[in-house]
mmCIF file of C-alpha atoms in Angstrom:
data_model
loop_
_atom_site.group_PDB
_atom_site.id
_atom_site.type_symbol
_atom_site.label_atom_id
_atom_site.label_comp_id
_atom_site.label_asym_id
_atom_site.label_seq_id
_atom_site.Cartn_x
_atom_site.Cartn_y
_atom_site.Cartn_z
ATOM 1 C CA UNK G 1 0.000 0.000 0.000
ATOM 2 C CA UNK G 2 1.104 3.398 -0.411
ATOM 3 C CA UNK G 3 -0.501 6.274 1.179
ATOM 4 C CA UNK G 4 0.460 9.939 0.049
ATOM 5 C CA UNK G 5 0.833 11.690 3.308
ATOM 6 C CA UNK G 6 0.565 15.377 1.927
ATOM 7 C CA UNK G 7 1.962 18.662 2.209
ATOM 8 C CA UNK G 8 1.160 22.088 3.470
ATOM 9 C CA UNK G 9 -1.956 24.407 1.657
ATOM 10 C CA UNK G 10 -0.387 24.984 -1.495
ATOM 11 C CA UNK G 11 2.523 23.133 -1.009
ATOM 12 C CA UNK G 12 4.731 21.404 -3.374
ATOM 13 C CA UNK G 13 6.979 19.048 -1.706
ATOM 14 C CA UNK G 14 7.268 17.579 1.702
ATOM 15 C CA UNK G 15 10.010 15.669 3.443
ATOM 16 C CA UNK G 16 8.896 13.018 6.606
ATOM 17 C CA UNK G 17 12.333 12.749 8.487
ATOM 18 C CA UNK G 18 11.151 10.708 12.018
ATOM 19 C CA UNK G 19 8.509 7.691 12.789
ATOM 20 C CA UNK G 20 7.701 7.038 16.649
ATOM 21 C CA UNK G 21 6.095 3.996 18.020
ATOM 22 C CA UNK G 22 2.563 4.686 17.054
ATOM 23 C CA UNK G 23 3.181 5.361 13.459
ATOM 24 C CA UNK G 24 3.036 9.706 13.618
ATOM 25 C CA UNK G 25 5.506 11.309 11.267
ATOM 26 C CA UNK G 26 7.177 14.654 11.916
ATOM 27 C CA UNK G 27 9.268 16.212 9.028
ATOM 28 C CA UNK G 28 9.216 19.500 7.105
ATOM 29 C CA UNK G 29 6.581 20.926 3.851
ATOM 30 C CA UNK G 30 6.713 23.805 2.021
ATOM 31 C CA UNK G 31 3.352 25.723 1.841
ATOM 32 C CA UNK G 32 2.248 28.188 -0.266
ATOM 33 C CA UNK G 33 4.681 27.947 -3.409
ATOM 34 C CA UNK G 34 3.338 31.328 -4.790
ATOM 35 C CA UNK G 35 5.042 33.165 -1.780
ATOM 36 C CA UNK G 36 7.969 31.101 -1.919
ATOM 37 C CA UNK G 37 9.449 31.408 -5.459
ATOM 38 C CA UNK G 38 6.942 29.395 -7.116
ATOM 39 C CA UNK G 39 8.242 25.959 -8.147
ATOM 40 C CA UNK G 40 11.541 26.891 -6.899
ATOM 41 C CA UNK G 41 11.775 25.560 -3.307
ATOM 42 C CA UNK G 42 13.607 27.122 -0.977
ATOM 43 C CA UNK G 43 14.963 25.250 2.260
ATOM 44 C CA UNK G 44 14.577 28.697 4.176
ATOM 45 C CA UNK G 45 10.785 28.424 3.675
ATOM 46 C CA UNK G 46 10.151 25.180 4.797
ATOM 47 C CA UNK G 47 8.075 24.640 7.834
ATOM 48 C CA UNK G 48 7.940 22.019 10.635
ATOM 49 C CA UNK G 49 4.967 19.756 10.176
ATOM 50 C CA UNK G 50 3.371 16.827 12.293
ATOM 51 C CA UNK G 51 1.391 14.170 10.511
ATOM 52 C CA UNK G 52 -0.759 12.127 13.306
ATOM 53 C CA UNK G 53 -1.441 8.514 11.939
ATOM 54 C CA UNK G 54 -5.150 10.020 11.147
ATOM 55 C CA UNK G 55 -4.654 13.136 10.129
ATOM 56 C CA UNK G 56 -6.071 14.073 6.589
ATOM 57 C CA UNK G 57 -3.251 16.573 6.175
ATOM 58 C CA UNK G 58 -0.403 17.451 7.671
ATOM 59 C CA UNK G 59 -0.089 20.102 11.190
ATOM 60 C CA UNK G 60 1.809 23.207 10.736
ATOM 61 C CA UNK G 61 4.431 23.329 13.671
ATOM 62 C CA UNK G 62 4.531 26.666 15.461
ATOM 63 C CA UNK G 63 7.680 28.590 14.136
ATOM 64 C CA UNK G 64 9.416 31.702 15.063
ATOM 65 C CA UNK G 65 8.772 34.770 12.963
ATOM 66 C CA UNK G 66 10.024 35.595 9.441
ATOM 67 C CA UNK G 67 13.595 36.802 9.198
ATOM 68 C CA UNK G 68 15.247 38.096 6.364
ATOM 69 C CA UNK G 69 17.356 35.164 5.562
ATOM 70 C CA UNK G 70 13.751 33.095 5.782
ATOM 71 C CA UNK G 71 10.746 35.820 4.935
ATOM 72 C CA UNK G 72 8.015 33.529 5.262
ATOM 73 C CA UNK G 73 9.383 31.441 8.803
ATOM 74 C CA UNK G 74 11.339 28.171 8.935
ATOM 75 C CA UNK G 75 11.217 25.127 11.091
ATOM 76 C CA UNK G 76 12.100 21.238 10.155
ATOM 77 C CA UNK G 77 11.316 18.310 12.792
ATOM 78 C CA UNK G 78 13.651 16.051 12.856
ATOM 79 C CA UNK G 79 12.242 13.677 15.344
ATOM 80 C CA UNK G 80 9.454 12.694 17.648
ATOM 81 C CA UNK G 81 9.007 10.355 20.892
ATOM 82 C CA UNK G 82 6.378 8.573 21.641
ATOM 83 C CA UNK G 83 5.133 11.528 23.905
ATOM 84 C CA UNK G 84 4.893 13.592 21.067
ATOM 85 C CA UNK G 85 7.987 15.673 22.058
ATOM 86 C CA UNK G 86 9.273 16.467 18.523
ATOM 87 C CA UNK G 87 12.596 18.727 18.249
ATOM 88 C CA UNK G 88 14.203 20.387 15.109
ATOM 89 C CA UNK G 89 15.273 23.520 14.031
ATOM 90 C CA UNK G 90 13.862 26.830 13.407
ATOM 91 C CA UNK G 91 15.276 30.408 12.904
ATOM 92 C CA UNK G 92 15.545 33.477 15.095
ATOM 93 C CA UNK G 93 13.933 37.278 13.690
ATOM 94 C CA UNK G 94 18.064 37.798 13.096
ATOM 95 C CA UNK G 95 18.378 35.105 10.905
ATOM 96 C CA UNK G 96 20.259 32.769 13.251
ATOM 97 C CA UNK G 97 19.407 28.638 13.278
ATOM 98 C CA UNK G 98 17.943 27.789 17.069
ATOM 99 C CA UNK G 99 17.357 24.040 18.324
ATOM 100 C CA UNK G 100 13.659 23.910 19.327
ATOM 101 C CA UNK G 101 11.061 21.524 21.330
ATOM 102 C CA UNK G 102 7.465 21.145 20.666
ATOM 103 C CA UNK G 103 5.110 20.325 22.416
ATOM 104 C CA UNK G 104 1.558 19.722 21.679
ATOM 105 C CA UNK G 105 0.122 22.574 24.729
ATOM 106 C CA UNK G 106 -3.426 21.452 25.756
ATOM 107 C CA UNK G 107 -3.754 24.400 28.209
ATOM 108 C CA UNK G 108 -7.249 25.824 26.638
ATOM 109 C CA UNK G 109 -7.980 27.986 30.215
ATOM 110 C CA UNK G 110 -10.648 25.807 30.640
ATOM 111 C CA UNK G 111 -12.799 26.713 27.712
ATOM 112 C CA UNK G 112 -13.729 23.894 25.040
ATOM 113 C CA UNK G 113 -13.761 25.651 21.743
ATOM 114 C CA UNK G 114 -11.792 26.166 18.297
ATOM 115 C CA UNK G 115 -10.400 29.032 19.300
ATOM 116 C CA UNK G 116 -8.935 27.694 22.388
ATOM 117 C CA UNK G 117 -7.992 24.276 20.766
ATOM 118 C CA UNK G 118 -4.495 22.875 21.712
ATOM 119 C CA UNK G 119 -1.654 24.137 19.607
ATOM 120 C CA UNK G 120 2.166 23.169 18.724
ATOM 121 C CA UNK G 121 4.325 25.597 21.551
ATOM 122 C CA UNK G 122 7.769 25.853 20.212
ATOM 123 C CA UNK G 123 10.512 26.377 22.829
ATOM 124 C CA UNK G 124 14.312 27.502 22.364
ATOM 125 C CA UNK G 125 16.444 24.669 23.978
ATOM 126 C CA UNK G 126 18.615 27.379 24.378
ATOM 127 C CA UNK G 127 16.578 28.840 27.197
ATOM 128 C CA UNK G 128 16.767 25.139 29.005
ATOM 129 C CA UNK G 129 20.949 25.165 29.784
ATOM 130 C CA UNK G 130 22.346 25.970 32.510
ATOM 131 C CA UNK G 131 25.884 26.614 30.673
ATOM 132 C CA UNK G 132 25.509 29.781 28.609
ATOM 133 C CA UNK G 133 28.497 29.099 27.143
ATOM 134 C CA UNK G 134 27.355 26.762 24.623
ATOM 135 C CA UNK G 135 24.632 27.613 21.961
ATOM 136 C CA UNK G 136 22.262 24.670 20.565
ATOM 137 C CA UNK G 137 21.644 25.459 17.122
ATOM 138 C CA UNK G 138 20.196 22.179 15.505
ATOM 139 C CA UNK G 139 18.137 19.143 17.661
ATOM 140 C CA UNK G 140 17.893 15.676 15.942
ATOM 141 C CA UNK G 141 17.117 13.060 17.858
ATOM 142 C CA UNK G 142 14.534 12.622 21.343
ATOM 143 C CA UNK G 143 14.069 9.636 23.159
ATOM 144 C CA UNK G 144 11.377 8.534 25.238
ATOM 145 C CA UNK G 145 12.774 9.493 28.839
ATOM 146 C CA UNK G 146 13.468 12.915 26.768
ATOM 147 C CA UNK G 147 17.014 12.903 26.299
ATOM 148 C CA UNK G 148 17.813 15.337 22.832
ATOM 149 C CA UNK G 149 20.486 14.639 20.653
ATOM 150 C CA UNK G 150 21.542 18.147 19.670
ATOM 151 C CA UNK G 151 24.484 20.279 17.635
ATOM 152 C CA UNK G 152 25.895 23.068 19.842
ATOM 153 C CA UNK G 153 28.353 25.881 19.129
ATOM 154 C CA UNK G 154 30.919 27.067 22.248
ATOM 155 C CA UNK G 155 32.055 30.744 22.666
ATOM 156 C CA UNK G 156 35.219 30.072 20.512
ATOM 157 C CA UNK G 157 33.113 28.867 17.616
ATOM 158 C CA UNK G 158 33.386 25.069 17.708
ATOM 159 C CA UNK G 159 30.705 22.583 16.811
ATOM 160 C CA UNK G 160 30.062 19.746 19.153
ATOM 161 C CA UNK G 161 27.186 17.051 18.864
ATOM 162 C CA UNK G 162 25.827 16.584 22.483
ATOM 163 C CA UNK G 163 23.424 14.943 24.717
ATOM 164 C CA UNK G 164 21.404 17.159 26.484
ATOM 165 C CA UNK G 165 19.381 15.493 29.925
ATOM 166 C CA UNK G 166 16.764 17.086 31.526
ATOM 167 C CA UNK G 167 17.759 18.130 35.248
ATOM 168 C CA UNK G 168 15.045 16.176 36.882
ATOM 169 C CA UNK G 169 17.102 12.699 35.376
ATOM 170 C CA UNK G 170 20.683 14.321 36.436
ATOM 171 C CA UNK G 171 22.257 12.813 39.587
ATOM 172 C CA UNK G 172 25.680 12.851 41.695
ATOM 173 C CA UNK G 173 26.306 9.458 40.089
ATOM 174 C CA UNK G 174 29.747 9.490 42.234
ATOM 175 C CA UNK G 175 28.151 10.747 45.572
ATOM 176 C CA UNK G 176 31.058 14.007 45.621
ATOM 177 C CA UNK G 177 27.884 16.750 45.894
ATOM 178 C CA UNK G 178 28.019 17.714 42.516
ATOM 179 C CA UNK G 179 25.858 17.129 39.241
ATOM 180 C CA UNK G 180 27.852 16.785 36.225
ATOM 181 C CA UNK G 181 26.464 16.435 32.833
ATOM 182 C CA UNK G 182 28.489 15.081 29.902
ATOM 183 C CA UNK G 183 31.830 16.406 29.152
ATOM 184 C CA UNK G 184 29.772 19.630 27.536
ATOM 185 C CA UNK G 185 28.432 20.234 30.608
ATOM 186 C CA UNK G 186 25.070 21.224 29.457
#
């Protein structure tokens, strides 16, 4: 069987890039291919998408505004967890790549509605470390316990691939009162 899993309104092309256990698909789409150049796709104007195994048409993942380097928005998912916790990339209003985590947010303030439906929050995994020293710039993989397989950059410009653990899993593995994490430290 083959089933065409779709693309964005007005899309042209779509790329799934992760499975997880229940058969959802996360991956990028372009979407409307008049504002993007027409037939000539552009990575920059690609956005994050979520296909759930019975959705009709792919979900547009929440990105960060337009920059100049990306005028209509960017985001790509890269991969999901069985929680849907999907993480990717997306771009700052300066034009700079950020490492990102969505999360499907069903915080409607208590009011059942369209309007207040849940909705794809996008967060900067940059805003998660504790080291400032190092700057996540691309996410790629996410496990079920949520452990992210990311690409940083330190102060002096070097790219490292990391593994970045959520505090609440962290622990003084050799009882001397301090919580280290990785060699990165992050």
């Amino acid at each position: 069987l083959l089933t065409d899993i779709g693309v964005l309104p007005g899309g042209a092309q779509s790329m799934p890039r992760a499975m997880n256990q229940a058969g959802d698909l996360v991956g990028y789409s372009d979407f409307d291919v008049l504002n993007t150049g027409g037939l000539n796709f552009s990575s920059a104007n690609s956005h994050a998408v979520f296909w759930g195994l019975t959705n009709e048409a792919p979900e547009w993942l929440t990105n960060y505004p337009a920059s100049f380097k990306a005028p209509h928005g960017y985001g790509d998912a890269f991969a999901l967890n069985d929680s849907h916790q999907i993480v990717g990339a997306s771009m700052t209003a300066s034009s700079r790549p950020v490492g990102v985590l969505w999360q499907l947010n069903h915080n409607t303030n208590g009011v059942s509605s369209t309007t207040n439906a849940p909705f794809w929050e996008i967060t900067d995994l940059n805003d998660r470390l504790t080291d400032t020293s190092w700057y996540v710039f691309n996410a790629v993989g996410i496990n079920n316990d949520s452990l992210i397989l990311a690409y940083v950059q330190n102060r002096a410009g070097e790219n490292h691939a990391v593994l970045l653990i959520p505090m609440a899993m962290a622990v003084d593995a050799n009882h001397d009162g301090q919580i280290k994490i990785g060699r990165a430290h992050v």
